[in-house]
Coordinates of C-alpha atoms in Angstrom, one line a residue:
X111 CA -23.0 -52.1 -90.4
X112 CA -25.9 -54.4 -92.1
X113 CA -28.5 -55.9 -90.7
X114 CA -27.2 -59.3 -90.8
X115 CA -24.0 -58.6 -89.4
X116 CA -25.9 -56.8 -86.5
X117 CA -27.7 -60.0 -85.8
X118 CA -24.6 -61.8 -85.9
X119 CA -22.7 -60.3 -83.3
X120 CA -26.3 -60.3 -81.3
X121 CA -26.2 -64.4 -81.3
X122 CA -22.6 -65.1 -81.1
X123 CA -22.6 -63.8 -76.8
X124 CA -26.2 -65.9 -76.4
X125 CA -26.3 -69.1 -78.2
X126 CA -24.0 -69.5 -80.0
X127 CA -21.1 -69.9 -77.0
X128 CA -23.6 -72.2 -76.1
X129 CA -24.0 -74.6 -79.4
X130 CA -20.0 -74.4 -79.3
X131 CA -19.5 -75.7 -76.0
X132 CA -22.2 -78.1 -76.2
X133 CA -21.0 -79.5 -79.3
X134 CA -17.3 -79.3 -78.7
X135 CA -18.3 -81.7 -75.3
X136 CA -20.2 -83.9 -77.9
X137 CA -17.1 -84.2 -80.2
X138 CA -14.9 -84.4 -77.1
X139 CA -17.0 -87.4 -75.4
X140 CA -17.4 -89.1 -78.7
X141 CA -13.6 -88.9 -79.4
X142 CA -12.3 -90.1 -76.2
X143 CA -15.4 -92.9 -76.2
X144 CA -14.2 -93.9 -79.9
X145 CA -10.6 -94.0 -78.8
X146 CA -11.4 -95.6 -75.7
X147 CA -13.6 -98.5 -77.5
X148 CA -10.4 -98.7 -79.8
X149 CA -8.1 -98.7 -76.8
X150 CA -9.9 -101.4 -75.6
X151 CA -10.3 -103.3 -78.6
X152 CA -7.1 -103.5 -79.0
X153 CA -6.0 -105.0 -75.7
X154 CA -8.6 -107.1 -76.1
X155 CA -6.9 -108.2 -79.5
X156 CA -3.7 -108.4 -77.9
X157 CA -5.1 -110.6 -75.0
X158 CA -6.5 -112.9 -78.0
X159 CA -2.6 -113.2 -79.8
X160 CA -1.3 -113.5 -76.4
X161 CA -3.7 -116.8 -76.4
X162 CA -2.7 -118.0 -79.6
X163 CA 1.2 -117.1 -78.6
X164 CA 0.8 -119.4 -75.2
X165 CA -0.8 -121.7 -77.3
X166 CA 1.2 -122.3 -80.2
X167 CA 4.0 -122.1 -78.1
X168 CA 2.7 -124.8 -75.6
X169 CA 1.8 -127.1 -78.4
X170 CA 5.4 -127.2 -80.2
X171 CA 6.6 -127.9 -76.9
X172 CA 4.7 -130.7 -77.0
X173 CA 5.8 -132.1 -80.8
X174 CA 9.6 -131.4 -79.8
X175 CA 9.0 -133.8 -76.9
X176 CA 7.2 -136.2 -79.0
X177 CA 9.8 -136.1 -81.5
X178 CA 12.0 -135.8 -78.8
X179 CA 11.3 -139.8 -78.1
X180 CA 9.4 -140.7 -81.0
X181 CA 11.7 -139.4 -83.5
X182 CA 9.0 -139.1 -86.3
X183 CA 9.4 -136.3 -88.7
X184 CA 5.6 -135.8 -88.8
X185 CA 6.0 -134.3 -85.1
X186 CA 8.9 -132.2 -86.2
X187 CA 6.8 -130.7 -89.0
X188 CA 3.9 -130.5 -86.8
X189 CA 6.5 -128.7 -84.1
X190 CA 8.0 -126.1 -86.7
X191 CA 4.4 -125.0 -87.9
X192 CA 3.4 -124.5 -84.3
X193 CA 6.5 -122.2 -83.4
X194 CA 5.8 -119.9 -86.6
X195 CA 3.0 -118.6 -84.4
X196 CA 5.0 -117.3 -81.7
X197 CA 7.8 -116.6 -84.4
X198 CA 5.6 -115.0 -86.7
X199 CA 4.8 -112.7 -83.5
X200 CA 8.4 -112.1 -82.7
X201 CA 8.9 -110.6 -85.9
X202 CA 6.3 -108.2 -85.9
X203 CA 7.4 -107.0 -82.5
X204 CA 10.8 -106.3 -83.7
X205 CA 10.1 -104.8 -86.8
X206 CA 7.0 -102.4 -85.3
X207 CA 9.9 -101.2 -83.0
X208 CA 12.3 -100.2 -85.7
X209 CA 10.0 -99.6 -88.9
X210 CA 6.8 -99.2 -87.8
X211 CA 3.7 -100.1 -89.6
X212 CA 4.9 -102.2 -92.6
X213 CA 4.2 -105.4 -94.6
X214 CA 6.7 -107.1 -93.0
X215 CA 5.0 -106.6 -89.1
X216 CA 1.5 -107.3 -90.4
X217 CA 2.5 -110.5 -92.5
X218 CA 4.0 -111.7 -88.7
X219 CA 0.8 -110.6 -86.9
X220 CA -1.3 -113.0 -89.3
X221 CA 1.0 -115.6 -89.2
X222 CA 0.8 -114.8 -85.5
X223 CA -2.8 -116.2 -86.2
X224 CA -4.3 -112.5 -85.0
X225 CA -7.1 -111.8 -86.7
X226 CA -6.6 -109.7 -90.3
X227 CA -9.2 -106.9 -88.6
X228 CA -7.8 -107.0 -85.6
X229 CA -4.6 -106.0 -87.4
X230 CA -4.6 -102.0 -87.6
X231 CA -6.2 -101.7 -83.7
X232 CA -2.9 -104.0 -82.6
X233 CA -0.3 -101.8 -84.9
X234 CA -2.5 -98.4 -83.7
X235 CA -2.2 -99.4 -80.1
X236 CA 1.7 -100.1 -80.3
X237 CA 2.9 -97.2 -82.4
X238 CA 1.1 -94.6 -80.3
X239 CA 1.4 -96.1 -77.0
X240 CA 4.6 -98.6 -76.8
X241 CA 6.0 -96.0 -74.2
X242 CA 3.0 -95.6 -71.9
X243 CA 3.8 -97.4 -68.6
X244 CA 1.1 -100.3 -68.6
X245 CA 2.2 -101.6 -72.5
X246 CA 5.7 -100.7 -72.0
X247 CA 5.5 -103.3 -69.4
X248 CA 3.5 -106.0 -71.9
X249 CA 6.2 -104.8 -74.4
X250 CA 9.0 -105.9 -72.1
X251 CA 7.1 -108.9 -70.9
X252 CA 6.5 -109.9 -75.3
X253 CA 10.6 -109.7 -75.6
X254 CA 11.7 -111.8 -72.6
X255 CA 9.0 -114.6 -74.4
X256 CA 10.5 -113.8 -77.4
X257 CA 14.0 -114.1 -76.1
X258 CA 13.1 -117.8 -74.5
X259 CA 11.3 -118.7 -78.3
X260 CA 14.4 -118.3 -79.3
X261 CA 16.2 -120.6 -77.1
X262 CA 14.1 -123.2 -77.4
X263 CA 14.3 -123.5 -81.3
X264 CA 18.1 -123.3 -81.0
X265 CA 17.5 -126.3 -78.7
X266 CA 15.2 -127.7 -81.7
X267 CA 17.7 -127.1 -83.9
X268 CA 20.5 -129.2 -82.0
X269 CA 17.5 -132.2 -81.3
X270 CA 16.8 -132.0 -84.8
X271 CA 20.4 -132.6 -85.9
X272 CA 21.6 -135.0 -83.3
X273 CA 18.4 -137.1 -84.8
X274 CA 19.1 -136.7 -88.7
X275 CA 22.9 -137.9 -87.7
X276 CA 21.5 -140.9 -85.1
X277 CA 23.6 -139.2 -82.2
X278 CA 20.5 -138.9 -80.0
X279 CA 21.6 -140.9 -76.6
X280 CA 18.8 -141.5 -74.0
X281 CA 21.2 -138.8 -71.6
X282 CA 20.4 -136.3 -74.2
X283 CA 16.6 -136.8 -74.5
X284 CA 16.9 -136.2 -70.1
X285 CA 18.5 -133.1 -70.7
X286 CA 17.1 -131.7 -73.7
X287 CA 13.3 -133.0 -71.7
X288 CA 14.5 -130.7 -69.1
X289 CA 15.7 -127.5 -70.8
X290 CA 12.4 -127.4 -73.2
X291 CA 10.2 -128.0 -70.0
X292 CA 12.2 -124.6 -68.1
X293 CA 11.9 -122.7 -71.5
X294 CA 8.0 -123.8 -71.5
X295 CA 7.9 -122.7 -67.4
X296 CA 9.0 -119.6 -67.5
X297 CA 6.9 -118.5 -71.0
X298 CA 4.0 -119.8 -68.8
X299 CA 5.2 -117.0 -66.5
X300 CA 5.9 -114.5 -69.0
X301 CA 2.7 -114.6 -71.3
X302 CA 0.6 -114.5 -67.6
X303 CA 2.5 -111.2 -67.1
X304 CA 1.7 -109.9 -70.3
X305 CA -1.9 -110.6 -69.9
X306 CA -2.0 -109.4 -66.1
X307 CA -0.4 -106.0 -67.4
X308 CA -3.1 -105.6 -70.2
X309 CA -5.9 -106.3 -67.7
X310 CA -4.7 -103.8 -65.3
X311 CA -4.4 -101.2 -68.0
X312 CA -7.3 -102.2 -69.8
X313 CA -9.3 -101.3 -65.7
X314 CA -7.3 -98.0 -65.6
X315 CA -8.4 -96.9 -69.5
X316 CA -12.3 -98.2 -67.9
X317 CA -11.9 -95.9 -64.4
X318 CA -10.8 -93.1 -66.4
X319 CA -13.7 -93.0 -69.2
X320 CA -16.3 -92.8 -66.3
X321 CA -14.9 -90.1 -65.0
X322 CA -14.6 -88.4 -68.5
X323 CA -18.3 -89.4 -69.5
X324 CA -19.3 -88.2 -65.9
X325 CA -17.6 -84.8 -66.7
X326 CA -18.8 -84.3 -70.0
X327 CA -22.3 -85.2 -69.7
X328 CA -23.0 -82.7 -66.7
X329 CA -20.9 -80.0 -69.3
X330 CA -23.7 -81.2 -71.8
X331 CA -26.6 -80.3 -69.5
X332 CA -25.7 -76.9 -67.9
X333 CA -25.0 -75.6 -71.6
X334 CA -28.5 -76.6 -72.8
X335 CA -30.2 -75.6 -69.5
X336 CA -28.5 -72.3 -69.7
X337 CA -29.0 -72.4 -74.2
X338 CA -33.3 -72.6 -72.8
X339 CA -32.9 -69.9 -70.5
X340 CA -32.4 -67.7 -73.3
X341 CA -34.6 -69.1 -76.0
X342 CA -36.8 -65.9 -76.2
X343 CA -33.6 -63.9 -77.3
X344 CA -33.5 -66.4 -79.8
X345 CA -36.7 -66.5 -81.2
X346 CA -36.7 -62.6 -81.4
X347 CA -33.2 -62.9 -83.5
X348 CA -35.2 -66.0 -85.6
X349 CA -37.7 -62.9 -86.5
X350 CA -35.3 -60.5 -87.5
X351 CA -33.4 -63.3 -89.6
X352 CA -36.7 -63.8 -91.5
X353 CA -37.0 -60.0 -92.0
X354 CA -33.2 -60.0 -93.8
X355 CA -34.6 -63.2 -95.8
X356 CA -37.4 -61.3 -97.3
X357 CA -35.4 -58.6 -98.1
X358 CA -33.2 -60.7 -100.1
X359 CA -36.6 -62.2 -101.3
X360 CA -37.6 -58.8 -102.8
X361 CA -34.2 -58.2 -104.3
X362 CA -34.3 -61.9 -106.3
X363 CA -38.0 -60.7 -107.7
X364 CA -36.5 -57.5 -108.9
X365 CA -34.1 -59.3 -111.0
X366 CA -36.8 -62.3 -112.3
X367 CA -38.9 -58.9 -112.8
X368 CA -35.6 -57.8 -115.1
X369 CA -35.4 -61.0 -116.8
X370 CA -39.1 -61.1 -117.7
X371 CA -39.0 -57.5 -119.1
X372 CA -36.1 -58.2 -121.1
X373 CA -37.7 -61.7 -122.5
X374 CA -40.7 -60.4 -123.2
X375 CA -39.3 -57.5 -125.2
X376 CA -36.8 -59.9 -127.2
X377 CA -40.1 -62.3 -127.8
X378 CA -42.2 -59.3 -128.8
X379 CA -39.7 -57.9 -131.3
X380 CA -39.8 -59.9 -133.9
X381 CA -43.4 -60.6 -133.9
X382 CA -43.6 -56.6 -134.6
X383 CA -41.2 -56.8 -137.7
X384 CA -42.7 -59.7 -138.9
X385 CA -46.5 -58.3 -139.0
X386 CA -44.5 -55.1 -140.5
X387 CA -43.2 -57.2 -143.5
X388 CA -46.5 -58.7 -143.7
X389 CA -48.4 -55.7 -144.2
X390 CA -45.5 -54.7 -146.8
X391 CA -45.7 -58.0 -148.6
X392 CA -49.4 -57.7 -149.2
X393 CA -48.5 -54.4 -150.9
X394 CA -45.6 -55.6 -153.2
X395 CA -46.2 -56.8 -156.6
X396 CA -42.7 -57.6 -157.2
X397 CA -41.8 -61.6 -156.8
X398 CA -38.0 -60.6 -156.0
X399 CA -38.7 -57.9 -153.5
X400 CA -41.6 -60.3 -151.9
X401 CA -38.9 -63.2 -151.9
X402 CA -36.6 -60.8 -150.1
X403 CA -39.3 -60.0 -147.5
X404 CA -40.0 -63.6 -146.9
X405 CA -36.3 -64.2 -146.2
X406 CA -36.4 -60.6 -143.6
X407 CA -39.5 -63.2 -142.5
X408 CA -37.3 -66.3 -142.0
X409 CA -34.4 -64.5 -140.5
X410 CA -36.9 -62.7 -137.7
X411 CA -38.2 -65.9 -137.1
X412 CA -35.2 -67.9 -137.2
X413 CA -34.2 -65.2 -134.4
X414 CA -37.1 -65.5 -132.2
X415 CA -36.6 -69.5 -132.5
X416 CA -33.5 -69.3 -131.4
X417 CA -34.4 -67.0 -128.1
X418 CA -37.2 -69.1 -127.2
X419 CA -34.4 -72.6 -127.3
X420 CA -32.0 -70.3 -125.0
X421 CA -35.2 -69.5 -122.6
X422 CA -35.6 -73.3 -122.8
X423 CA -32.0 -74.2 -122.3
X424 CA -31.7 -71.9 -119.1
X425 CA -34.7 -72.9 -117.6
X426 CA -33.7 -76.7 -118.1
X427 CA -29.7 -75.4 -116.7
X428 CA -31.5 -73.7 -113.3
X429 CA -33.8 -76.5 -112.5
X430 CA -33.3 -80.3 -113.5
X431 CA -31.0 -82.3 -111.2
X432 CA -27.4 -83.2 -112.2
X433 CA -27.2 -86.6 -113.8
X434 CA -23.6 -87.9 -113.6
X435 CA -23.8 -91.0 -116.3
X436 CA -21.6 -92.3 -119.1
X437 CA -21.9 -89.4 -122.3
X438 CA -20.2 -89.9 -125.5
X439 CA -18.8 -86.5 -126.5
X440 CA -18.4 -87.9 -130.0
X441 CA -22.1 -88.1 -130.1
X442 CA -22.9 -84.9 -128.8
X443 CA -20.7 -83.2 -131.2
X444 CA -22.3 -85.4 -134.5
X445 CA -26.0 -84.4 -133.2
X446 CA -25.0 -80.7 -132.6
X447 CA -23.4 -80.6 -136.3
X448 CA -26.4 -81.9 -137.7
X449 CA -28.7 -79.9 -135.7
X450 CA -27.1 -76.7 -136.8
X451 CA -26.3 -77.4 -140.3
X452 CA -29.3 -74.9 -141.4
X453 CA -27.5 -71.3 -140.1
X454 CA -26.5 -69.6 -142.6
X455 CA -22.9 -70.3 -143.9
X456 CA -23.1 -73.4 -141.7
X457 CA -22.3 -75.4 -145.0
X458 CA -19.2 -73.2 -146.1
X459 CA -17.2 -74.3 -142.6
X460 CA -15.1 -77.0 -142.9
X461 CA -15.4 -79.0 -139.4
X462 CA -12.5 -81.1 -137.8
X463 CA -12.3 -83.1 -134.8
X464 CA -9.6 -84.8 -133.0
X465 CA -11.2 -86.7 -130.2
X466 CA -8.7 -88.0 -127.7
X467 CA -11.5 -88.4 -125.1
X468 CA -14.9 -90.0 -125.7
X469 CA -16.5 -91.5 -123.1
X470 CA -16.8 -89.4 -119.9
X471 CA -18.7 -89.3 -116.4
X472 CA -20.6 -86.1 -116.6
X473 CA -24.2 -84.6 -116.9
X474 CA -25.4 -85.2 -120.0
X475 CA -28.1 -82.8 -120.6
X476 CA -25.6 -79.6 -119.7
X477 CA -22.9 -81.3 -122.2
X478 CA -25.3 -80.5 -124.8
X479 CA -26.1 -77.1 -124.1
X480 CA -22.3 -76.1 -123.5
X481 CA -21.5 -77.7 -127.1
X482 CA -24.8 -76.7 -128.9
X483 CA -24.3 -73.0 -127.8
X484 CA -20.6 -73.2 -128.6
X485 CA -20.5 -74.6 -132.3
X486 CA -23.6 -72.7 -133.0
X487 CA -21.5 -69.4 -132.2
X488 CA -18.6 -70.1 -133.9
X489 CA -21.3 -70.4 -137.1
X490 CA -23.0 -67.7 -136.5
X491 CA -19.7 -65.4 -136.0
X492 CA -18.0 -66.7 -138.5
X493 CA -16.2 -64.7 -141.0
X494 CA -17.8 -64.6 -144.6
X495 CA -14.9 -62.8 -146.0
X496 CA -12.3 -65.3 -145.7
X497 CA -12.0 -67.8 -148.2
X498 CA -11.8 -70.8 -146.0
X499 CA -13.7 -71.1 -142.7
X500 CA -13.0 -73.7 -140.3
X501 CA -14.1 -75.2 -137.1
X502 CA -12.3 -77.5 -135.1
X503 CA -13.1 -79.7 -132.4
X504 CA -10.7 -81.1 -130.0
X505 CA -10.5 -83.0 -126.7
X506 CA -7.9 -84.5 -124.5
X507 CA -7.1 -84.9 -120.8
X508 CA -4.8 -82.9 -119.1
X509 CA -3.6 -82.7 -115.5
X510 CA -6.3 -84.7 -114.0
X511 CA -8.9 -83.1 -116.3
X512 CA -10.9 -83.5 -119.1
X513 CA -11.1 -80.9 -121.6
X514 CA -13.2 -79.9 -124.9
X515 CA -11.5 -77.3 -126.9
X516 CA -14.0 -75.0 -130.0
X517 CA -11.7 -72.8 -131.9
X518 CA -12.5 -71.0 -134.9
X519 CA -11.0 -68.2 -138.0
X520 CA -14.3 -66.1 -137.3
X521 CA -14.9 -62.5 -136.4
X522 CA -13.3 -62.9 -133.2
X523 CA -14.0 -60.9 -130.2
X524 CA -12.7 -57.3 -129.4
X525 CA -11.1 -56.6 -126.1
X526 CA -13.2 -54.4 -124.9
X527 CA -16.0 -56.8 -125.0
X528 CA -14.3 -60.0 -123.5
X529 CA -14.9 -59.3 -119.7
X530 CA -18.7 -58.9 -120.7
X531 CA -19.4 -62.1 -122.6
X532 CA -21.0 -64.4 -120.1
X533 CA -22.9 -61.5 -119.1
X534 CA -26.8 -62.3 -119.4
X535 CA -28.3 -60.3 -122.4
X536 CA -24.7 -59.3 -123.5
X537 CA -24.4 -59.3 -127.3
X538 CA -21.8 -57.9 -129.7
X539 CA -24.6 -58.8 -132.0
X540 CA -28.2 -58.7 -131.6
X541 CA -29.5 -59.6 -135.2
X542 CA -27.0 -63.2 -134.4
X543 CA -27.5 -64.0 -131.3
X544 CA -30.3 -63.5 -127.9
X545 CA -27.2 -62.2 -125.3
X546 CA -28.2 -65.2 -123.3
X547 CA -26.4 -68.1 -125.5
X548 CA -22.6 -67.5 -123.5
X549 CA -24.1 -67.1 -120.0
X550 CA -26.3 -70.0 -120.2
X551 CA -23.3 -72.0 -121.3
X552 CA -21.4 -70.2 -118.1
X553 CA -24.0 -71.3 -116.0
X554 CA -23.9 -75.1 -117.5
X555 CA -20.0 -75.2 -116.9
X556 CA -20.3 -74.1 -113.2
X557 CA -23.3 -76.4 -112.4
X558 CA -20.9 -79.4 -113.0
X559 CA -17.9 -77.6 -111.5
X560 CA -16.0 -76.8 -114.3
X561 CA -14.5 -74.3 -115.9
X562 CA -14.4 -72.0 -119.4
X563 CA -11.6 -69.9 -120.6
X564 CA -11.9 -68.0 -123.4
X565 CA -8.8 -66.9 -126.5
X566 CA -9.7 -64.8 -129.2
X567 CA -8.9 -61.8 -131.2
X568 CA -10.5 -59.3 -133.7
X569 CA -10.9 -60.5 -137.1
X570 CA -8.4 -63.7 -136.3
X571 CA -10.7 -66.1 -134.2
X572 CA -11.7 -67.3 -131.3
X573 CA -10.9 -70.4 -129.1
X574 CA -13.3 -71.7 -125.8
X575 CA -11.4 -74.1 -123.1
X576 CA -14.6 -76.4 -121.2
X577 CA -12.7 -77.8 -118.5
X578 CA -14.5 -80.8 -116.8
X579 CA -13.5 -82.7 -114.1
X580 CA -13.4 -86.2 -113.8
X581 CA -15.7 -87.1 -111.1
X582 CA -18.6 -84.5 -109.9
X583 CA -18.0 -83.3 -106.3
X584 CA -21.4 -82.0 -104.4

């Protein structure tokens, strides 16, 4: 058993039974106090439409009776935009029972006149409560008030047409006075149910929250009295976690001491063959051997040049900060071309790009190592011995993602070396490449949480997949 694992199952009886029920209470009493406040905001939205129901309703009482006598269409228009309130309710009601939340319920909540915020703590409250005992009852109490609604705009209706047709006697305004003023009675009665019921809920949901804050807050304190009591076990596990951290310190040195060796080496190399050629140059007489030792001097430079840009590029790809911003892939793949145009056969390979994707959200900086190191290994492997070389470029999006595809007719890759190409200081050639050129591009990929796939085979080609997601996750 390691030595973390041991420290594990030290904690897990001490403190951390005690973290768990301290925060579990915390998430508890902040649940039941959000759903609580929500609770009571909606009744308290409910008791605010129930105002604008009573009132709406009360004041097209009022314009039926004056149009009632008066007989003026502007009180009949005045009347019907009043009773769209209590309507506009009705219909929300009815359709929250059947459908649930829908379009339909919250265009009759806001013609309802509720509040458009209000909206989702009134449909909450009905869909997962409409069966508790306190709304139930308000429930009830909204459909009888809905039912009398309804009565009184069929007695509208009949006032309305008895006036378009000049049938109106003064025996009909008496009994018509008297059925709107029964209708307008008992609604009284009904909307002071409705709010009675919500007030007597709304003291039950407030009794009951004590009691659960109460409960939960003396939970709270035992667990951290008791977490205290044992806060010198802790400590002594918080010294033997430091001990495991150092020993993962030593084992991260003993890589970076790997990864120095190995630079160093590569960076000494080619300053040993050069001052080799040198000492053999100042012997030659021969202008064509000297020119041939002065291109051995340009290639072991060219070599060391490119190390030092991969030490550069991984350095840059382990420490500067993602920078999600707007890149132009079309750009990056122009500058790259350019950039590498002076490897050898570079001007042999026919490129081709077919861009389907530009502009893209992504870290620029890693963009341009993944495609530098990319193009400049399908140069540098490429395969002299064919009579046309080619590169080609392509991008596109594809379920959800955005992909860059670098395929090639070059040397290809055998398959014995394909599981090892990302590998740091993995070459299949060392006089062409540092080893580090595919795992810094690896690296690059991951860092923006993508992805690289890799086709190729002996003496055919190869083709690299990026795959780069639209938006950067943390």
């Amino acid at each position: 058993m390691s030595k973390l694992q041991a420290l594990k199952n030290f904690r897990f009886p001490n403190v951390f039974i005690l973290i768990l029920i301290v925060f579990i209470s915390c998430a508890l009493l902040i649940c039941i106090n959000f759903f609580t406040i929500k609770i009571l905001s909606a009744n308290r939205a409910y008791v605010n439409g129930e105002s604008h129901y009573s009132k709406g309703q009360k004041d097209a009482s009022l314009h039926l009776i004056n149009y009632l006598y008066t007989k003026n269409p502007i009180q009949w228009k005045l009347y019907l935009e009043e009773l769209k309130v209590p309507q506009g309710d009705g219909t929300a009601r009815i359709t929250l029972l059947k459908a649930g939340d829908n379009e339909i319920a919250r265009k009759g909540l806001l013609i309802g006149r509720n509040h458009e915020e209000d909206l989702n703590d009134i449909i909450w409250l009905f869909d997962n409560f409409k069966h508790v005992s306190y709304l139930s009852k308000a429930i009830d109490e909204w459909g009888k008030g809905d039912k009398l609604i309804f009565k009184l705009f069929v007695i509208s209706q009949q006032i309305n047409a008895k006036i378009e047709r000049n049938l109106l006697t003064v025996e009909d305004q008496k009994n018509y006075l008297k059925q709107i003023s029964l209708i307008s009675d008992r609604l009284t009665v009904n909307e002071r149910n409705f709010s009675n019921t919500l007030g007597e809920g709304t003291r039950k949901i407030k009794d009951l929250l004590i009691i659960t804050n109460v409960f939960f807050i003396l939970v709270i304190i035992c667990s951290v009295c008791l977490y205290y009591s044992i806060m010198v076990k802790r400590l002594l596990v918080s010294k033997k976690e430091t001990e495991v951290k150092n020993e993962n310190l030593i084992i991260v040195n003993r890589e970076l001491d790997r990864f120095v060796y190995s630079a160093s080496h590569d960076l000494r190399s080619p300053i040993t063959s050069l001052k080799g050629l040198i000492e053999i140059t100042a012997l030659e007489d021969d202008v064509h051997q000297v020119r041939n030792y002065l291109q051995m001097m340009h290639q072991s430079l060219a070599r060391q040049d490119q190390f030092i840009s991969d030490i550069i590029d991984y350095s840059k790809n382990k420490r500067k900060e993602i920078i999600m911003e707007p890149v132009s892939l079309k750009e990056l793949f122009n500058e790259a071309i350019l950039q590498l145009m002076h490897i050898e056969n570079a001007n042999r390979i026919k490129f081709t790009q077919e861009l389907l994707v530009d502009q893209i959200e992504s870290d620029g900086l890693r963009l341009k190592i993944i495609i530098n190191n990319l193009i400049s290994n399908a140069i540098k492997y490429s395969d002299c011995s064919k009579q046309e070389m080619f590169i080609t470029i392509k991008t596109y999006f594809s379920e959800g993602l955005n992909k860059i595809e670098i395929s090639d007719n070059g040397i290809g890759i055998h398959e014995e070396h394909k599981a090892n190409i990302f590998d740091m200081y993995f070459g299949t050639n060392k006089n062409k490449g540092s080893g580090l050129g595919l795992y810094i591009v690896k690296e690059a990929v991951e860092n923006i949480k993508g992805d690289i796939s890799v086709f190729s085979e002996s003496k055919i080609g190869s083709k690299f997949i990026v795959t780069i997601p639209n938006s950067y996750a943390v």
